[in-house]
mmCIF file of N, CA and C in Angstrom:
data_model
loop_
_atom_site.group_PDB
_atom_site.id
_atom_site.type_symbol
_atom_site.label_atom_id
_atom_site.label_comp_id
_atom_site.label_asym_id
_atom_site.label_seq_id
_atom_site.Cartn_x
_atom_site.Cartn_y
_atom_site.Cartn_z
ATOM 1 N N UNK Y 1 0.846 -1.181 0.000
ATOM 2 C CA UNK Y 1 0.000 0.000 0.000
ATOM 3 C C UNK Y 1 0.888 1.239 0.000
ATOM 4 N N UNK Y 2 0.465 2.195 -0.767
ATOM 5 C CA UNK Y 2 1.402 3.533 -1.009
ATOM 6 C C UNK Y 2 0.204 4.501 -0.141
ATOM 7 N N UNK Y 3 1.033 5.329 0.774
ATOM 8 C CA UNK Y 3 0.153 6.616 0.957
ATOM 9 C C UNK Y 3 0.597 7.936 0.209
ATOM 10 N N UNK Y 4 -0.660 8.698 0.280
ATOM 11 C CA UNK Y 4 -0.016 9.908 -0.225
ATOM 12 C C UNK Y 4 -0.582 10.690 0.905
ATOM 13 N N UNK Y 5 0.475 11.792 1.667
ATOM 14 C CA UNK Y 5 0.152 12.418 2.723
ATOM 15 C C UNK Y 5 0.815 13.723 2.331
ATOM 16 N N UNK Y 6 -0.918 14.798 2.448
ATOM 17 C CA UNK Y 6 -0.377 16.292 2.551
ATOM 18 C C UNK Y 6 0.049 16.876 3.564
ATOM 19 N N UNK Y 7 1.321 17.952 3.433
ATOM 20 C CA UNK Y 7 1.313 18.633 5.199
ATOM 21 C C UNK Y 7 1.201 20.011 4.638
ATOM 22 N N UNK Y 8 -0.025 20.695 4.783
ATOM 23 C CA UNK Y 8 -0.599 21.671 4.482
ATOM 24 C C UNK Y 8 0.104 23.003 5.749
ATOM 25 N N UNK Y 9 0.874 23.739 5.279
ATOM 26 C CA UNK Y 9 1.398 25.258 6.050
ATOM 27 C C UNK Y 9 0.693 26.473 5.888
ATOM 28 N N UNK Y 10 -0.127 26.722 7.065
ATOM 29 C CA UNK Y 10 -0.059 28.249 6.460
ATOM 30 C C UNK Y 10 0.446 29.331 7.556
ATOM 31 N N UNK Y 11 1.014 28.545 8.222
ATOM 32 C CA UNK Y 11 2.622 29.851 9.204
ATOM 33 C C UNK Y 11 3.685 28.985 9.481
ATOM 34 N N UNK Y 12 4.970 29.475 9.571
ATOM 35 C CA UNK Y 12 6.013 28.588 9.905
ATOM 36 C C UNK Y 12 5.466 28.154 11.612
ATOM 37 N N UNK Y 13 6.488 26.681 11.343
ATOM 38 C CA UNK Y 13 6.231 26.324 12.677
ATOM 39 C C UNK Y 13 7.446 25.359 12.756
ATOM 40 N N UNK Y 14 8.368 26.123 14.169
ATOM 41 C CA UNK Y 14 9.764 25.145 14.289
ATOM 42 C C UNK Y 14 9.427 23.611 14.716
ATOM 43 N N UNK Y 15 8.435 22.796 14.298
ATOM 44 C CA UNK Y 15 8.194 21.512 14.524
ATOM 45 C C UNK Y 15 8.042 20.768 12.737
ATOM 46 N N UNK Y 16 7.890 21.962 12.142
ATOM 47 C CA UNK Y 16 8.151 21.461 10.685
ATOM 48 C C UNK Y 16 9.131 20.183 10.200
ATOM 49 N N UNK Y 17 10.190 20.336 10.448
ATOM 50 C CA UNK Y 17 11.695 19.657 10.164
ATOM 51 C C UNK Y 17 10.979 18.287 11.167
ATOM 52 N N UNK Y 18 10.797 18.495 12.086
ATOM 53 C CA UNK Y 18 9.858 16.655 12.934
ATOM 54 C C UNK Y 18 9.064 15.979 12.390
ATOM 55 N N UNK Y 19 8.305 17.037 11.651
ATOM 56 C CA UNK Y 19 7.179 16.218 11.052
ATOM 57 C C UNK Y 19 7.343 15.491 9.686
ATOM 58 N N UNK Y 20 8.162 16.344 8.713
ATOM 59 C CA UNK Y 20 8.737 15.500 7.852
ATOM 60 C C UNK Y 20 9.812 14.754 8.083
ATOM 61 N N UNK Y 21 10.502 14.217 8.993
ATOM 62 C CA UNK Y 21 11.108 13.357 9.503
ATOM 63 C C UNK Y 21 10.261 12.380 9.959
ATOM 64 N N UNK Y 22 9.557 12.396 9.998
ATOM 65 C CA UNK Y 22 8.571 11.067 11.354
ATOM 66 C C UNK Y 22 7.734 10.730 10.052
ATOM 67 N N UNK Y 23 7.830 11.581 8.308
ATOM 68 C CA UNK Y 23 7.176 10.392 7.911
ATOM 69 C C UNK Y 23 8.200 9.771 6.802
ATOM 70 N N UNK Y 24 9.492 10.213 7.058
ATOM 71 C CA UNK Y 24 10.566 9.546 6.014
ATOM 72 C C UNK Y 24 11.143 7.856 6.569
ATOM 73 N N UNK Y 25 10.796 7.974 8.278
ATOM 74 C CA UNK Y 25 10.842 7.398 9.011
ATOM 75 C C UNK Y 25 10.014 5.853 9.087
ATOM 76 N N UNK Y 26 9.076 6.263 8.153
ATOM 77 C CA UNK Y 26 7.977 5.088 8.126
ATOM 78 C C UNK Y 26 8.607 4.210 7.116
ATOM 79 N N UNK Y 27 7.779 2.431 7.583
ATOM 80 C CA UNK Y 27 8.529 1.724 6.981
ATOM 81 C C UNK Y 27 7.350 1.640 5.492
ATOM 82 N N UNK Y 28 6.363 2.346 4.866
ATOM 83 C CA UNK Y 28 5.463 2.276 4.135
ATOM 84 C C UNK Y 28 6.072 2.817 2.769
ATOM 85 N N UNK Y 29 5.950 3.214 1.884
ATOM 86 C CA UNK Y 29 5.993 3.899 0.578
ATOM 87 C C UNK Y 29 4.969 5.240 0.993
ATOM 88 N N UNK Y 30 5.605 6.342 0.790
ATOM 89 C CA UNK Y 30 4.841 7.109 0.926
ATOM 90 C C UNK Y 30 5.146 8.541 0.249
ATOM 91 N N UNK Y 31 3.932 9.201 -0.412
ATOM 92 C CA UNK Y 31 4.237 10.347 -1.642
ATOM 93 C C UNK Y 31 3.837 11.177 -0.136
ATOM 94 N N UNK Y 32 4.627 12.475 -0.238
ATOM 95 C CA UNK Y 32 4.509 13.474 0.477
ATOM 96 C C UNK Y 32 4.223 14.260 -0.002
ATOM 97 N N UNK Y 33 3.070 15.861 -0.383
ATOM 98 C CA UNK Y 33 3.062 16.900 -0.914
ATOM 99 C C UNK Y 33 3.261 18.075 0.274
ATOM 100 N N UNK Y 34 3.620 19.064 -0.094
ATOM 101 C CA UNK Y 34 4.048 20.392 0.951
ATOM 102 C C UNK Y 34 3.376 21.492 0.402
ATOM 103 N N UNK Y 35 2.174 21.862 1.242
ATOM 104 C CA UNK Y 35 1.596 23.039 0.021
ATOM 105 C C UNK Y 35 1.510 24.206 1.053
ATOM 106 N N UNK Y 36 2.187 24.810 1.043
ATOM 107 C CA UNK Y 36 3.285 26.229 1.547
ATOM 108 C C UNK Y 36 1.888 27.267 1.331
ATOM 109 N N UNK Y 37 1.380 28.058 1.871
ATOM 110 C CA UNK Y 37 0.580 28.927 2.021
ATOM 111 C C UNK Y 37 1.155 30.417 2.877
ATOM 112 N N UNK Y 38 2.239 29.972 3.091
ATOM 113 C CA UNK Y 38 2.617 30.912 4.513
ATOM 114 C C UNK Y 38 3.770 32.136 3.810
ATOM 115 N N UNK Y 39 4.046 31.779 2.820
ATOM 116 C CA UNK Y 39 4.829 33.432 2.183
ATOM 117 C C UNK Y 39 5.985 33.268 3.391
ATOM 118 N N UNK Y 40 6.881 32.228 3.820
ATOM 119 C CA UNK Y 40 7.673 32.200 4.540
ATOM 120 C C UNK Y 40 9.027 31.868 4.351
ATOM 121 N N UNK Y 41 9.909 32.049 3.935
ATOM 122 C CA UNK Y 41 11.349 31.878 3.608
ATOM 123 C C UNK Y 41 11.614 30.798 4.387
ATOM 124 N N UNK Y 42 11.444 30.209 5.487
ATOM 125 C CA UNK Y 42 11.683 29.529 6.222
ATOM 126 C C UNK Y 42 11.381 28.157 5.427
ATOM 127 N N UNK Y 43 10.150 28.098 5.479
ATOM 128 C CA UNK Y 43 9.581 27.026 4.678
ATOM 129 C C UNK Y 43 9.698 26.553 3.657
ATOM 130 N N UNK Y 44 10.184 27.420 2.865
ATOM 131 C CA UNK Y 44 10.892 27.374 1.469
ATOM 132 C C UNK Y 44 12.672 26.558 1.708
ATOM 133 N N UNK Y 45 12.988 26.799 2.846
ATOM 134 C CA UNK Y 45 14.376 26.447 2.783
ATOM 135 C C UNK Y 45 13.936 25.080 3.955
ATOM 136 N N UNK Y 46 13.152 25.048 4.456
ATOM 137 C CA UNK Y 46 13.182 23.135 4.360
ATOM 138 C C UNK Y 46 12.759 22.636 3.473
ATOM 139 N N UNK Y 47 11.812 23.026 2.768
ATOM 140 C CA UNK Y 47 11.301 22.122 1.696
ATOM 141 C C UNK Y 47 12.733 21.955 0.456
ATOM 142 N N UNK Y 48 13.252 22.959 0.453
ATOM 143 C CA UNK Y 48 14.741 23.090 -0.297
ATOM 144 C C UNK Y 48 15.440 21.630 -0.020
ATOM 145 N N UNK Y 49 15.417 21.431 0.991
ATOM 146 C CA UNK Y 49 16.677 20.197 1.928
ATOM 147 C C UNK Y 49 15.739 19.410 1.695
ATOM 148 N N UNK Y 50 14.343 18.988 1.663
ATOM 149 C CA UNK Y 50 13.480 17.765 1.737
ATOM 150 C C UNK Y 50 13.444 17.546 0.097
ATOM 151 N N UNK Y 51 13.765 18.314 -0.858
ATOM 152 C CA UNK Y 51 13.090 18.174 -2.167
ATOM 153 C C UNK Y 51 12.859 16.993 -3.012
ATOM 154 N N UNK Y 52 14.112 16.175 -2.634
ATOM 155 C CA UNK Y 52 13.886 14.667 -3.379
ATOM 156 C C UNK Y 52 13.453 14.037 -2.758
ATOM 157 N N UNK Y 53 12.802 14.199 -1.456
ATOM 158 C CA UNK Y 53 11.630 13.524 -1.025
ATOM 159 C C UNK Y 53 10.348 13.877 -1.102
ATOM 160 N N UNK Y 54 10.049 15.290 -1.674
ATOM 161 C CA UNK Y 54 8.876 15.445 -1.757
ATOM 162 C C UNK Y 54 8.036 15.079 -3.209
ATOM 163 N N UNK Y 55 7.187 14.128 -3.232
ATOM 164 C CA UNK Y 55 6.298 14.221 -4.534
ATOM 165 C C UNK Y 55 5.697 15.155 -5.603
ATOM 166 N N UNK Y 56 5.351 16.168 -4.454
ATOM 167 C CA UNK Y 56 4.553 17.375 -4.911
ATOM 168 C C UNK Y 56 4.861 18.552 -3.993
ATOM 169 N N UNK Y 57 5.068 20.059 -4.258
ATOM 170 C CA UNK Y 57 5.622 20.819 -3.596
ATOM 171 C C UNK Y 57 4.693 22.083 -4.347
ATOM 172 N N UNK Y 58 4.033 23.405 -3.289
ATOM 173 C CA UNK Y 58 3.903 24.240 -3.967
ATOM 174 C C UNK Y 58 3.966 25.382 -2.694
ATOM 175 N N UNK Y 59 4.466 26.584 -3.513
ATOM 176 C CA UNK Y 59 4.331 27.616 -2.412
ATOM 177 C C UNK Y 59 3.431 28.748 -3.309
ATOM 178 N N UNK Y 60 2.806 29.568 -1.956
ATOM 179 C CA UNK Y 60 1.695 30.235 -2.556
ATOM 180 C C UNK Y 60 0.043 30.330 -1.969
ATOM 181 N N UNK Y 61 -0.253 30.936 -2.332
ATOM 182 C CA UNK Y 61 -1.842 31.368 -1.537
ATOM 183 C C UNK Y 61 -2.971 29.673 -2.321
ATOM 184 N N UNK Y 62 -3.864 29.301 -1.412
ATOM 185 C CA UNK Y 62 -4.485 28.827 -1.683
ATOM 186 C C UNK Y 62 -5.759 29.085 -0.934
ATOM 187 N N UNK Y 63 -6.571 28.328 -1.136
ATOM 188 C CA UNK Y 63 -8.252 29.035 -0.433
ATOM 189 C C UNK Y 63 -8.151 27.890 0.951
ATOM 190 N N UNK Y 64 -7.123 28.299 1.577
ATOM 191 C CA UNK Y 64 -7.200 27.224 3.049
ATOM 192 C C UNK Y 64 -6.568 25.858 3.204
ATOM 193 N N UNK Y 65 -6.657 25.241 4.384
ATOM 194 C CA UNK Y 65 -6.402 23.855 4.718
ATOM 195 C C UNK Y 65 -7.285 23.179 4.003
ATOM 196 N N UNK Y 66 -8.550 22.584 3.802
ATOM 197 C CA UNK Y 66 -8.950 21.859 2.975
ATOM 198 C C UNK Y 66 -8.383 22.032 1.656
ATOM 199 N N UNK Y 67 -8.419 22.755 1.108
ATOM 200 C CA UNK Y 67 -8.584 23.264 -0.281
ATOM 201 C C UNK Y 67 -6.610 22.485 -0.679
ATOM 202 N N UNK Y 68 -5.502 22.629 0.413
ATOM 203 C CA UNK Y 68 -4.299 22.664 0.170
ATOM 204 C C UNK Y 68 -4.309 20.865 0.290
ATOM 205 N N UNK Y 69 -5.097 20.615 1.542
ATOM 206 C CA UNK Y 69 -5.080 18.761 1.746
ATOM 207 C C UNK Y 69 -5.457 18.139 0.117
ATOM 208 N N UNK Y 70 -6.853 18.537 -0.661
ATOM 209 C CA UNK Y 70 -6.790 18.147 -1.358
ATOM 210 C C UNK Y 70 -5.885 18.288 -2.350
ATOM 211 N N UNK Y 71 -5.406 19.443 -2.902
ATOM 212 C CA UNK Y 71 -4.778 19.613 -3.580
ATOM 213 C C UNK Y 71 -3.194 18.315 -3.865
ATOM 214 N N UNK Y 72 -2.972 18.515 -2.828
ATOM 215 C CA UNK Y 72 -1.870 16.817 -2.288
ATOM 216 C C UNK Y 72 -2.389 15.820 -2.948
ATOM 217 N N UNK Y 73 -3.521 15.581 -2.369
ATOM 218 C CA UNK Y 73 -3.482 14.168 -2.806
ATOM 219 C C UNK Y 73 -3.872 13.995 -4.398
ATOM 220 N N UNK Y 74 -4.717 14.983 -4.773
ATOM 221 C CA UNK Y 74 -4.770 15.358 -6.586
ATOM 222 C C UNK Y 74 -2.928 14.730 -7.046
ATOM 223 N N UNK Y 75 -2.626 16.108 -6.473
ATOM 224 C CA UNK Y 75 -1.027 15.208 -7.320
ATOM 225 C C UNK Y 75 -0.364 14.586 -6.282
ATOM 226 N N UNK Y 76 -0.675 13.178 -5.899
ATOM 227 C CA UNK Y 76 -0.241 12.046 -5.462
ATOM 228 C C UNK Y 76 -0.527 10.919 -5.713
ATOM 229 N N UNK Y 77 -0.252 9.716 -6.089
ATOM 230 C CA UNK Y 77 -1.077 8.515 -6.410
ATOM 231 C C UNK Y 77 -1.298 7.499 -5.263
ATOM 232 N N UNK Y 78 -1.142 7.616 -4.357
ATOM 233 C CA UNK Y 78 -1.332 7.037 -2.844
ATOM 234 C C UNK Y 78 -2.765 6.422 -2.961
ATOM 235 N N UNK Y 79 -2.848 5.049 -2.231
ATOM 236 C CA UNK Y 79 -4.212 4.365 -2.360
ATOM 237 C C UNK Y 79 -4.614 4.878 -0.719
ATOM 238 N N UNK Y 80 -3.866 5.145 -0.250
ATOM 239 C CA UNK Y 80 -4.399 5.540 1.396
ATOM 240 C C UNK Y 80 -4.199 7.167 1.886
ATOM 241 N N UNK Y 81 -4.913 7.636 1.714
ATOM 242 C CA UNK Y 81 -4.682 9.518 1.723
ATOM 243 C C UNK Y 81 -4.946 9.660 3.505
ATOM 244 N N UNK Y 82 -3.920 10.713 3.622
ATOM 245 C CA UNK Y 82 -4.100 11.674 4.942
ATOM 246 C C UNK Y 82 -3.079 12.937 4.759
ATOM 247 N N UNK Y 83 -3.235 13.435 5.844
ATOM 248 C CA UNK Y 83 -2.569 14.646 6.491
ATOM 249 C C UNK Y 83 -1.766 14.934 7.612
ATOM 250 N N UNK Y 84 -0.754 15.719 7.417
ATOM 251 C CA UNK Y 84 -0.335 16.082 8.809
ATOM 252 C C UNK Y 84 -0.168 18.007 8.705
ATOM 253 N N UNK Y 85 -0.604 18.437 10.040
ATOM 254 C CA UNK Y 85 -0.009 19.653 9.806
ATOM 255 C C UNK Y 85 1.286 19.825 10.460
ATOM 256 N N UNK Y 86 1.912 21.134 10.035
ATOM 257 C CA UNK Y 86 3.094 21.449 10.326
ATOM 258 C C UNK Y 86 3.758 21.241 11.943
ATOM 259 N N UNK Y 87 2.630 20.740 12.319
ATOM 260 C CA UNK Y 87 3.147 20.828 14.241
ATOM 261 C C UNK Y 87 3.038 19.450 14.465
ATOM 262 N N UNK Y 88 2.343 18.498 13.430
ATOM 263 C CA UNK Y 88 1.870 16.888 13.750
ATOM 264 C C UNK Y 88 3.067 16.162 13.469
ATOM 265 N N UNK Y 89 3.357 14.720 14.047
ATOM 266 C CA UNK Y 89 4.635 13.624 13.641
ATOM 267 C C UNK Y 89 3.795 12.670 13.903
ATOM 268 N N UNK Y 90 4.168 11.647 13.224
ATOM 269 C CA UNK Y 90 3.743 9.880 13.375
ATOM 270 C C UNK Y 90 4.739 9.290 13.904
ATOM 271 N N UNK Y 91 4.400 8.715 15.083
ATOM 272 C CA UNK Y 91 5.512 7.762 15.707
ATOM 273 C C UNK Y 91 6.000 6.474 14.399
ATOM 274 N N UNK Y 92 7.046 6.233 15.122
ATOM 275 C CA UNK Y 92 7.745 4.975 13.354
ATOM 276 C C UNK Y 92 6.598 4.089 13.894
ATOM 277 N N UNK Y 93 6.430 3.582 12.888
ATOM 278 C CA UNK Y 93 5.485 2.454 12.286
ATOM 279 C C UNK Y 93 3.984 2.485 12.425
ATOM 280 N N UNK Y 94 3.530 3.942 12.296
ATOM 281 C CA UNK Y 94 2.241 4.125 12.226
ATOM 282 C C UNK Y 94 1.696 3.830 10.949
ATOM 283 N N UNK Y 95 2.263 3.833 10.115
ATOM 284 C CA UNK Y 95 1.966 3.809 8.640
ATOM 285 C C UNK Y 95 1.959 2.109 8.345
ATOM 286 N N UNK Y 96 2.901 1.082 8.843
ATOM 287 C CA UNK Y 96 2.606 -0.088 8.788
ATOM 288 C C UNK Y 96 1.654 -0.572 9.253
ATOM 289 N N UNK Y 97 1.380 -0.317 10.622
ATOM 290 C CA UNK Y 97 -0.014 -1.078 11.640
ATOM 291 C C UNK Y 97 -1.051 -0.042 10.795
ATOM 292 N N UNK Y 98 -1.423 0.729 10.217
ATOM 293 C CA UNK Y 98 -2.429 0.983 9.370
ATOM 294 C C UNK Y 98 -2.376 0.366 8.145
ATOM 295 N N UNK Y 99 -1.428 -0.329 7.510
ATOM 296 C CA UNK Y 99 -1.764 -0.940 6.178
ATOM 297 C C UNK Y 99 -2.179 -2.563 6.984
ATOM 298 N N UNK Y 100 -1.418 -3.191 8.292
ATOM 299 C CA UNK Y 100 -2.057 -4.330 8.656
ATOM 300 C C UNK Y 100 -3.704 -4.119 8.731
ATOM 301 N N UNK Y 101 -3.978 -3.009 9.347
ATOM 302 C CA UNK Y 101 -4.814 -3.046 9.901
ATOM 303 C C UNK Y 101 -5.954 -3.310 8.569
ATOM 304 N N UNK Y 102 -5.614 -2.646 7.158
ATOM 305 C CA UNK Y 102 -6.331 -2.513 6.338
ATOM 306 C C UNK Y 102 -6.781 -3.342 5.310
ATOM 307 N N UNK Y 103 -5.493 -4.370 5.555
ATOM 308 C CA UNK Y 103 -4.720 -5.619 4.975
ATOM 309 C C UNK Y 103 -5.825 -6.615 5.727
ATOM 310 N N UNK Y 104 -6.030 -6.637 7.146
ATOM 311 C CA UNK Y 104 -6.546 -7.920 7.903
ATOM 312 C C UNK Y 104 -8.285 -7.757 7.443
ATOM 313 N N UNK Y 105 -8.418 -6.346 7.571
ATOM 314 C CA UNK Y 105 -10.483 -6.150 6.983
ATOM 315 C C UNK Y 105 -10.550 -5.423 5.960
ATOM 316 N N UNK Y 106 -10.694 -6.016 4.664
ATOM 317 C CA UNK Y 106 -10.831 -4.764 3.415
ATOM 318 C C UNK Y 106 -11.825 -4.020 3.545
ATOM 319 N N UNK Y 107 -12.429 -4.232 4.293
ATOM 320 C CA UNK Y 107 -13.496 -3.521 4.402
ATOM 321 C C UNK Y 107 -14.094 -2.424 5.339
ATOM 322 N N UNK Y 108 -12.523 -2.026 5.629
ATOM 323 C CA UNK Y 108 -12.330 -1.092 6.682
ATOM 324 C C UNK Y 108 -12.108 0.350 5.656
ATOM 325 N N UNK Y 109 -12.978 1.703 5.916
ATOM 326 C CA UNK Y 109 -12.449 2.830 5.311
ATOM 327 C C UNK Y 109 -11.837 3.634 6.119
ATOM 328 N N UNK Y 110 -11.557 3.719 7.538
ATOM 329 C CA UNK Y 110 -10.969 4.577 7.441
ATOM 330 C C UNK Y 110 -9.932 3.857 9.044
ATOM 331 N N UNK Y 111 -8.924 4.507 9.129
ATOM 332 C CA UNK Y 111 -7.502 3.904 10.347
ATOM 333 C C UNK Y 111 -7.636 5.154 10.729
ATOM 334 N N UNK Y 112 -7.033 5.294 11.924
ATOM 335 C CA UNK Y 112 -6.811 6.314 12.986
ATOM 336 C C UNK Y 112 -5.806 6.220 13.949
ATOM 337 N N UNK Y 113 -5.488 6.776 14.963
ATOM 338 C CA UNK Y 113 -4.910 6.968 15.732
ATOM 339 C C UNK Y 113 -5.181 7.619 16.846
ATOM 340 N N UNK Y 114 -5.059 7.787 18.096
ATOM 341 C CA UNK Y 114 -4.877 8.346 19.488
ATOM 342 C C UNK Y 114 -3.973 9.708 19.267
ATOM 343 N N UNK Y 115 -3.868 10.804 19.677
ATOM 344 C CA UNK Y 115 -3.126 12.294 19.909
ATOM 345 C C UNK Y 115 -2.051 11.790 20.606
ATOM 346 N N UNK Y 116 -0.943 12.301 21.005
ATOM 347 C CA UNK Y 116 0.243 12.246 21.869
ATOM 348 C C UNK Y 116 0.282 13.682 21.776
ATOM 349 N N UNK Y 117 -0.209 14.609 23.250
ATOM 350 C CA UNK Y 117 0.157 15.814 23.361
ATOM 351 C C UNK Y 117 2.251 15.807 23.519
ATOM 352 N N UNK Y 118 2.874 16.755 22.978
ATOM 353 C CA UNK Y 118 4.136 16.751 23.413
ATOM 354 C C UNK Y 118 4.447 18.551 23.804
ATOM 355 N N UNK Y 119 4.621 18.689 24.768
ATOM 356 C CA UNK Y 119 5.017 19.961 25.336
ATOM 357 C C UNK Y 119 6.308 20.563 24.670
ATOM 358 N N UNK Y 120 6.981 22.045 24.746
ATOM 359 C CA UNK Y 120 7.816 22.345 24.048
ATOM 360 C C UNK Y 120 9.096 21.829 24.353
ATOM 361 N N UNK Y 121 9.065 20.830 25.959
ATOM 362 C CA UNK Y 121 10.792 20.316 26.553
ATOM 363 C C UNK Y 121 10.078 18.872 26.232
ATOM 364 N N UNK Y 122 9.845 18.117 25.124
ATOM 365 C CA UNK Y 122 9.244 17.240 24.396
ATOM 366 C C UNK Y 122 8.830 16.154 25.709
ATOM 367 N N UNK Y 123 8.221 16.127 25.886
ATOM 368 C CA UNK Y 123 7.652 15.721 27.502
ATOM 369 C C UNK Y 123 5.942 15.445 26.940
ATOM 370 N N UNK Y 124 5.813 13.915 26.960
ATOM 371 C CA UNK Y 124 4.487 13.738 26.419
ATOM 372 C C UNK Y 124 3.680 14.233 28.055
ATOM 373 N N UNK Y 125 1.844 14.633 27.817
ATOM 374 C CA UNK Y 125 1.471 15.132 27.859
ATOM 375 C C UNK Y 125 0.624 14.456 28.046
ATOM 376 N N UNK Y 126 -0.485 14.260 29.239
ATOM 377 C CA UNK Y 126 -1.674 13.364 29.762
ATOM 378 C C UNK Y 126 -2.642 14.002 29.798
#
């Protein structure tokens, strides 16, 4: 199973660089798009360092978070679509126990997950 996962920006956020790490990290196939909304130099120069990992990349105004999620997965070919925003990470192997999971009932539409609050001295969060 391939995902294709958007991480939709529309302000920098120094948790950026985590979040695309936590999904290069996965043991799945997975198309990444980055659709930059935020007019931020910042963002432009990680996506710079991520570029041959990203599938799809755009910077620029769009009509919002929905509008940027879809846009991802339009240009992605992923049979399993989601999102992360710029502040979200997937612990390693979230992306596998969701293809088991999808693998064991085809007839499952949609996988999920539980939150892990993490504070700014990365200290999970009850």
């Amino acid at each position: 199973m391939r995902y294709s996962i958007s991480v939709p920006i529309g302000a920098w956020n120094d948790l950026l660089p985590a979040t695309l790490k936590s999904l290069l990290c996965q043991s799945e196939p997975v198309q990444i798009a980055l659709l930059d909304a935020s007019n931020d130099p910042r963002v432009e120069s990680i996506a710079d360092e991520y570029d041959h990992l990203l599938a799809y990349r755009r910077h620029g105004p769009d009509l919002g978070q929905s509008d940027a999620i879809i846009e991802g997965w339009q240009n992605t070919d992923g049979e399993i679509l989601g999102w992360l925003n710029a502040d979200d990470s997937l612990f390693p192997h979230a992306m596998q126990i969701a293809s088991e999971r999808f693998s064991s009932n085809p007839s499952l539409d949609l996988v999920y997950g539980h939150s892990t609050i993490i504070d700014s001295n990365n200290t999970f969060m009850m």
